[in-house]
Amino acid sequence: MINYLKNIIKGFSTILVGMKVTFINLFRPNVTVQYPNVHPLVRAGSDKMPDNARNKLNVIIPKCTGCKSCEKACPVNCITIETTKVASIDTEKPLMEDGKKRVFWLSQFDIDFAKCCFCGLCTIACPTSAIVHSTDFEYSCYDRNELLVHFSPFNKEQVAEKKRILAEEVKQKAEKALADKQAAEKAAQEQNITDSKIKSSDDQTSANQNIQNNSN
Amino acid sequence: MENNLENTTNNNKINIEYSQFDSERMRLNAGPQHPSTHGVLRLEVELDGEIVTDIIPHLGYLHRCFEKHCENSNYNQIVPFVDRLDYVSAINNEFPYVMAVEKLAGIEVSEKVQILRAMCAEINRIANHLLAISAFGLDSGAFTPLLFLFREREFALGILEKLSGARLLYNYFCPGGVRYEIYSDFKKDVKVFIDSVRLAMKEMEDLLIFNDIFIKRTEKIGLLPKEVAINFACSGPVARGSGINFDIRKSAPYSSYDKFDFDIPVVEPGKEVVGVSGDCWSRNWVRVKEIEESCKILEQGITLLPDEGSVTDGIPKKLKVPAGEVYCKAENTKGELGFYLVSNGSDKPERVRARATSFVNLAILPSISKGYMFADLIMILGSIDIVLGEVDR
Amino acid sequence: MENHQFLFNFISEYTGDILAGVLIAIIPLALLLVYALVAIYGELKIASFIQLKLGPMRTGKWGLLQPVAEVFKLLQKEDITPDGADKPLFNLAPFIIFLGCYAALSVLPLSSHFAPSGLNIGLFFIIAISSLAVLGIVMGGWASNNKYSLIGAMRSVSQIISYEIPAAMCILGVASMAHSLDMNVISAQQQGGFWNWYVLGGPAGISKIWLIPFTVVMFIVYFVTSLAETNRTPFDVPEGESELVAGYHTEYSGMKFAFFYLAEYGNMFVVSAIMTVIFFGGWSSPFGDFLNSPIWQIFWFIAKSMFFVGLQIWLRWTLPRTRVDQLMYLCWKILLPLSMVCFLAMALGGMLY
Amino acid sequence: MNLEAVIFYLFALIIVASGGLVVLSKNIMHAAFALMFTLFGLAGFYAMLLSDFLAVSQIMIYVGGILVLIIFGVMLTSKITGVELKTGPIGKVNYLFGAAISVIIACGLSLLFTNSKWIEKPVDKIPDSSINAIGYSLLTEYILVFEVAAVLLLIALIGAALIAHKDQIIDSDASSNEISTNNDIKIKE
C-alpha cells in the first residue's frame, strides 16, 4: 500500500520536474534563425558558415591546365573535361594565371551537381587549385538540366572555331610534313634513306592522333 | 539458445499460451514507410491483439552495392562511400577503414594526427548518441527532447564543419593523416561544446531519462540476456547494456586511445540504476553515460593535442598499397565496425568487406521482441539504434 | 430555467422560433471555430517556444494568420476516399465525432444569463454525449480498411470507455456537493471569490478545510482523465504517431481530416470547460463581485477554460506517451480508487454542508 | 403544423429510416451503426416528452454502452480482415416465416393500441426536473430492485474480472515447449 502511494507520488513528481524544465525553456531565447532573412554566410560569430565549407564547386578557368586529374579523382564521375590543343597558328595566345603558356583550351568543362557528392577529392587532386569549393549552397532549381554547369569559357561556335584552327594547323603540318617527306624522298634518292623515313612516319602518326582528338 | 532466452526473460513479458485462444492473428506491415523504423526497414509483424507473436525483418531497401562499388574505386575514393554507411557517425566509419589502409600500406601516422582523430571520433560519438537518445525519446512520443538535443548536436556538427568543411559526410580522414589543417579556435570550441553538452544532458535527465512514464515504457522491455548478446555477436551500447564489458577502445586500444583515461559504462546485473540489465532503459543509459566519458576524453585531448606540427604532412603523394589482406576494427558509435581489405597491389582494392555494426545488432530484434506489445517493439527497435544505411549497405 | 432562456426569448420575440433556434445554435459554432483558430495558433507557438524555436513567423505578423492558412490548406486538399474503404461509414465518421463535441457545447453556461440550452441535467448530458465520439472513432477506424486505423480505433474505444468511469466519479463528487447537475446552478453556487470554488472545498466556510486535499486530488484525477478522453499526450495511444502512423485517422485527408482536427480541439475545450464549471467556479469571477457582470462572466469562463487548454498543450510537449496497458492500469488501479475515496469524502462534505 | 410537430416527424423519419436500414442492410456493421440513429431518434422522443433524464440515459446506456458492445462483438468475433462482414443468403421459407411473425406482432400491437385506455388528461404542471423524483423513488420505493440490480452488476463485474484473469493463471505454469516453438526464428519466404 505504501509502495503503491509512493509510486503515484514519484510518477507525479517526475512529471512536475519535466514540466518545470519545459517551463524554463519557454522563456529562453530561441536558437533557430529565420533562414532566408538571416543568411548563414552573413551571420555573426561562430554561427557563420566557415570559409572552407564544401559546397558548390567553382572552377577558376585561368588556373586550369586541363590535366584532368580532378576527373580521375572524382568517385562519382560528375566532372567531364574535354581539351583541345592550342594551335601554334592561333592568334589568341593566352597565358595561365601564373604566366605560363597555355597548352590546352578547355573546350568542355562540365560538372553535374546532381551527381556531385561534395567529397572534396577533386580540390585535393588539382595541382593548381583551379577547382575549389565555394560557400554557395543555394542552387536548387526546377529543371534537373540546370544542375549541369558548363564552366568552359567558350560556346559551341568558339569551340568549333578553335577546333577548325587546330585542324587547319594539323593540315598545314601534314602538308608541310608531306612536302618535307617529298623533299626528303628527293634527298633520299640522292642520299641515305633510312633515318628520314622513320622521322616522317612519326610525324604522320602524331598528326593522325590530333585529327582523331578533334573528331571526338 | 532459444530456451535460454525464454528462461532468462520472464520479467515483464506477456506469455500467452497461444493454443488456449484460437484467436486470429493479424499481420501488420510496419514499414518501409513508417515514422519510427529509423529509415527504410520493413517489419512484417504478426500480432495477437497487441502482442507481437512473430516478426520478420525485411532488409535491402537502401542497398547501394557498397562492397562492389569499392572494388571499382581507388583507396582514396572509397572514403566518401564509407561515410555513407552509418551517416550519423561518419567519422567513426572512416576510422577503421583508414587504419586498415595504413596498416596495409605500412604508413606511420604522427601522434598529433592520432589524437586529433580520436577527438573527432569522440565529438562524432557525442553527436550520434545525442541523436540516438533523442530519437529514442521520440519513439516513446516525446518530441521536445529531440529538438533540445539537436541544439547540442548542432555544436558538434559545427566543430566538424569547421575542421572538414562538411556537416555530415566529412571525408576528413585519409591514409596518412587528415585532409585539412586544424583551425585556430578548435580547442576553445571543444571546451564550450563540452560544457554545453553536460548542461543539456542534465536537463535531459530531468525531462526524459528519469521521467516515470519513460521509465515505465522502457524498463524490463526487450530483455537481452548476456549469453544471447554474446551469441548474436552484439557489440557497442547494446552489448554493454546487457552487462558485457567489451569496448575495443579499451580491450584492444587503437590509435591514441591508450593515452586517454576513461571508463566503459556497463550496466551489470545487480548494479542497475533503473530496471534490469539488458532492457531498453539500460541500453539508453549506456549511451547517456558514454556521452560523459566522451566529454572526458575530449577534455584530455585538449591538453594532449600538440600545437605545433602539421596534420597533413604525412599524407603520401601517391598511395602505394602492396598486395596483402588486413582486417581492422574500431569502436564505432554503435559497436564494433571492421573492414576487411584485400589488395592485389594495384590502386584499387580487390575486395572490401564491412562488418556493419547495425546489421549485426539488428539481428537480435526478432528474438527479443516476441511476446511484448507492438508499442514495445518500436521502443526495442529504437533502443538498438540502427542506421539503415549501414544495415543495407 | 428562465435565466438560460433569456436570449432565446429575446430573439424569438422579434423573429420566429426556428430562426431563434438557429441563431442560438450558431453562437457555440462560431465560438468553436474562433477558439479552434486561437488554440491551433497557441499550440504552434507554445510548442515552438518550449523547443526554442520561433514557430510560424511568415503568415501575417508573428504568423498570426497561420491557423487560417492551415484551414485553407486543409480545405483545398484532395479529399481522398480509399478504394477498399467502406464509403458511407468512412464519410460519416468525422461528422459524428464533430457532432459529439458540438452537442456538448450546447449545455455550457458561458454566463449566468446565457447557455445555449439550459438543460438541468447538463453534466449527465455531457457524459452521455461524449460517448458519441467513441462511435465516430470506431466508425472511422473500421471503415478505413487499414490495420493501423483499426488498432487505433480499438485502443481509443477501450481508453475512452474506461476513462469515462473516473470522469463520471469526479463529476458525481461535485454533483453530490452541489446537489445539482445543472451547470449554471453549480457555477452560481461558487460565486464570491476563488475561496468558494469546489477545487478548494466549495462554499462552506472555514470548516471545510479537511475537504481541500480530497477536492484537489479529485481535480487532478479529472484533469488526467480529461487528457485521456481527448486523446492528448501522454494518452494519445489511439493516434500513437510513432507506432500507429496516425491511428484512426490515418486514411483521412482534406476536409474530413479537418473535422477530426477540429473535434480534437473542440473536445479539449469541452473538457476544460467542464473542469472550469465543476472545480473553478464556471463563469464566476475569482474576486467576489468584482467584475462579475454577465459580459465579464463570459470573459472569466473563456479565460479559465483557455488556461486549462494551455495546460494540456504544455503537457503535450513535455511528456512521452504511455503504453496502452499502462493506460488501463492507471485508470483502473490508480484513478478509480483515488476518485472513489475522494468521492466518499466529497459526498460526506455534501451531506454536512 | 407547429415547430413541435415538425421536429416530431423529423425524429420519426430518422427512426423509421434507420430502423429499416438495420433490418435490411446486408452489412452487419452498417446495421449496427444504423441502430445508433434509431436509438438517437428514440432519445429525441423522450426529450420531447419532457423526460430529459430518460433521454440522456438512453444515449448514455444504449448508444454509449450497448451499441459499442455490439460493435465490439461484431468486430472481434468475426474475421476482421479479409472476410466481408455480411449476412448470408436467406431462404424463401425463412422469408415467409419472418413475414408471418411480423404480421402477427403488428396485429397484436395495433390491437393493444386501440384497446388500451389512454390517459387523456393534460399534464397541468410541467415538472422542472424528473431527476429528483427518479432519485427519490429509486432509493425509497424501489430500493430492493435497485439493490438487486446493483448486486447483479457487481457479480457480472467480478465474473468478467475472473475471466480476464484466467489466462494469467494459466501462463504462470505454462509449458515452455509450446512457447519456445512459437518463438523460434522462422525464416519464411
PDB file of C-alpha atoms in Angstrom, chain B residues 12 14 26-31 33-36 47 49-50 137-145 147-148 151 207-208 211 213-214 216-219 221 373-376 378, chain C residues 47-53 146-152 154-155 233-237 240-246 314-326 329:
ATOM      1  CA  ASN B  12       7.660  -8.161 -17.877  1.00  0.00           C
ATOM      2  CA  ILE B  14       3.416 -11.367 -21.501  1.00  0.00           C
ATOM      3  CA  MET B  26      -3.129 -10.031 -37.572  1.00  0.00           C
ATOM      4  CA  ARG B  27      -0.247  -9.483 -39.936  1.00  0.00           C
ATOM      5  CA  LEU B  28       0.820  -5.905 -39.766  1.00  0.00           C
ATOM      6  CA  ASN B  29       3.270  -4.448 -42.185  1.00  0.00           C
ATOM      7  CA  ALA B  30       5.353  -1.857 -40.383  1.00  0.00           C
ATOM      8  CA  GLY B  31       7.482  -0.073 -42.890  1.00  0.00           C
ATOM      9  CA  GLN B  33       7.493   3.982 -44.787  1.00  0.00           C
ATOM     10  CA  HIS B  34       6.750   4.118 -41.107  1.00  0.00           C
ATOM     11  CA  PRO B  35       7.515   7.003 -38.748  1.00  0.00           C
ATOM     12  CA  SER B  36       9.749   5.027 -36.439  1.00  0.00           C
ATOM     13  CA  LEU B  47       0.072  -9.598 -33.809  1.00  0.00           C
ATOM     14  CA  GLY B  49      -4.281  -8.396 -30.360  1.00  0.00           C
ATOM     15  CA  GLU B  50      -1.464  -6.019 -29.497  1.00  0.00           C
ATOM     16  CA  GLY B 137      12.534   9.698 -26.802  1.00  0.00           C
ATOM     17  CA  LEU B 138      10.692  10.464 -30.000  1.00  0.00           C
ATOM     18  CA  ASP B 139       9.808   6.803 -30.371  1.00  0.00           C
ATOM     19  CA  SER B 140       8.224   6.984 -26.955  1.00  0.00           C
ATOM     20  CA  GLY B 141       6.237  10.021 -28.028  1.00  0.00           C
ATOM     21  CA  ALA B 142       8.246  12.867 -26.508  1.00  0.00           C
ATOM     22  CA  PHE B 143       9.019  15.377 -29.198  1.00  0.00           C
ATOM     23  CA  THR B 144      10.679  18.159 -27.248  1.00  0.00           C
ATOM     24  CA  PRO B 145      13.842  16.217 -26.202  1.00  0.00           C
ATOM     25  CA  LEU B 147      14.880  19.374 -30.537  1.00  0.00           C
ATOM     26  CA  PHE B 148      16.694  20.091 -27.258  1.00  0.00           C
ATOM     27  CA  ARG B 151      20.661  22.082 -30.459  1.00  0.00           C
ATOM     28  CA  LEU B 207      12.946  15.855 -18.754  1.00  0.00           C
ATOM     29  CA  LEU B 208      13.181  12.398 -20.232  1.00  0.00           C
ATOM     30  CA  ASN B 211      10.629  10.593 -16.222  1.00  0.00           C
ATOM     31  CA  ILE B 213       6.346   7.426 -17.904  1.00  0.00           C
ATOM     32  CA  PHE B 214       9.559   6.955 -19.883  1.00  0.00           C
ATOM     33  CA  LYS B 216       7.707   2.569 -17.332  1.00  0.00           C
ATOM     34  CA  ARG B 217       7.880   2.394 -21.090  1.00  0.00           C
ATOM     35  CA  THR B 218      11.451   1.145 -21.215  1.00  0.00           C
ATOM     36  CA  GLU B 219      12.355  -0.795 -18.087  1.00  0.00           C
ATOM     37  CA  ILE B 221      11.292  -4.267 -22.011  1.00  0.00           C
ATOM     38  CA  MET B 373       3.346  -5.344 -27.222  1.00  0.00           C
ATOM     39  CA  PHE B 374       3.561  -3.582 -30.540  1.00  0.00           C
ATOM     40  CA  ALA B 375       4.371  -0.284 -28.860  1.00  0.00           C
ATOM     41  CA  ASP B 376       7.276  -2.019 -27.113  1.00  0.00           C
ATOM     42  CA  ILE B 378       9.046   0.276 -31.523  1.00  0.00           C
TER      43      ILE B 378
ATOM     44  CA  ALA C  47       5.366  24.146 -28.793  1.00  0.00           C
ATOM     45  CA  SER C  48       7.875  26.310 -30.624  1.00  0.00           C
ATOM     46  CA  PHE C  49       8.802  28.387 -27.610  1.00  0.00           C
ATOM     47  CA  ILE C  50       9.284  25.290 -25.483  1.00  0.00           C
ATOM     48  CA  GLN C  51      11.516  23.866 -28.179  1.00  0.00           C
ATOM     49  CA  LEU C  52      13.496  27.116 -28.513  1.00  0.00           C
ATOM     50  CA  LYS C  53      12.104  27.852 -31.945  1.00  0.00           C
ATOM     51  CA  ASN C 146      -6.432  -0.062 -42.633  1.00  0.00           C
ATOM     52  CA  LYS C 147      -4.943  -2.145 -39.869  1.00  0.00           C
ATOM     53  CA  TYR C 148      -3.322   0.822 -38.173  1.00  0.00           C
ATOM     54  CA  SER C 149      -6.667   2.597 -38.123  1.00  0.00           C
ATOM     55  CA  LEU C 150      -8.370  -0.456 -36.742  1.00  0.00           C
ATOM     56  CA  ILE C 151      -5.866  -0.887 -33.923  1.00  0.00           C
ATOM     57  CA  GLY C 152      -6.095   2.825 -33.193  1.00  0.00           C
ATOM     58  CA  MET C 154      -9.781  -0.342 -30.730  1.00  0.00           C
ATOM     59  CA  ARG C 155      -7.362   1.398 -28.422  1.00  0.00           C
ATOM     60  CA  THR C 233      -0.365  13.249 -24.805  1.00  0.00           C
ATOM     61  CA  PRO C 234       0.565  11.335 -22.659  1.00  0.00           C
ATOM     62  CA  PHE C 235      -2.530   9.328 -23.540  1.00  0.00           C
ATOM     63  CA  ASP C 236      -2.533   9.705 -27.301  1.00  0.00           C
ATOM     64  CA  VAL C 237      -2.166   5.985 -27.900  1.00  0.00           C
ATOM     65  CA  GLY C 240       0.308   6.985 -31.435  1.00  0.00           C
ATOM     66  CA  GLU C 241       2.332   8.662 -34.138  1.00  0.00           C
ATOM     67  CA  SER C 242       5.458   6.568 -33.674  1.00  0.00           C
ATOM     68  CA  GLU C 243       3.547   3.281 -33.501  1.00  0.00           C
ATOM     69  CA  LEU C 244       0.353   3.558 -35.488  1.00  0.00           C
ATOM     70  CA  VAL C 245       1.369   6.233 -38.009  1.00  0.00           C
ATOM     71  CA  ALA C 246      -1.702   8.350 -37.266  1.00  0.00           C
ATOM     72  CA  TRP C 314       2.148  22.381 -22.191  1.00  0.00           C
ATOM     73  CA  LEU C 315       1.866  18.769 -21.037  1.00  0.00           C
ATOM     74  CA  ARG C 316       1.777  17.512 -24.597  1.00  0.00           C
ATOM     75  CA  TRP C 317       5.167  18.988 -25.366  1.00  0.00           C
ATOM     76  CA  THR C 318       6.679  17.653 -22.165  1.00  0.00           C
ATOM     77  CA  LEU C 319       5.726  14.044 -21.723  1.00  0.00           C
ATOM     78  CA  PRO C 320       6.290  10.803 -23.564  1.00  0.00           C
ATOM     79  CA  ARG C 321       3.411   8.529 -24.404  1.00  0.00           C
ATOM     80  CA  THR C 322       2.198   5.744 -22.139  1.00  0.00           C
ATOM     81  CA  ARG C 323       1.642   2.232 -23.352  1.00  0.00           C
ATOM     82  CA  VAL C 324      -1.891   1.022 -23.787  1.00  0.00           C
ATOM     83  CA  ASP C 325      -1.843  -1.440 -20.887  1.00  0.00           C
ATOM     84  CA  GLN C 326      -0.245   1.138 -18.596  1.00  0.00           C
ATOM     85  CA  TYR C 329      -3.528   0.240 -15.217  1.00  0.00           C
TER      86      TYR C 329
END
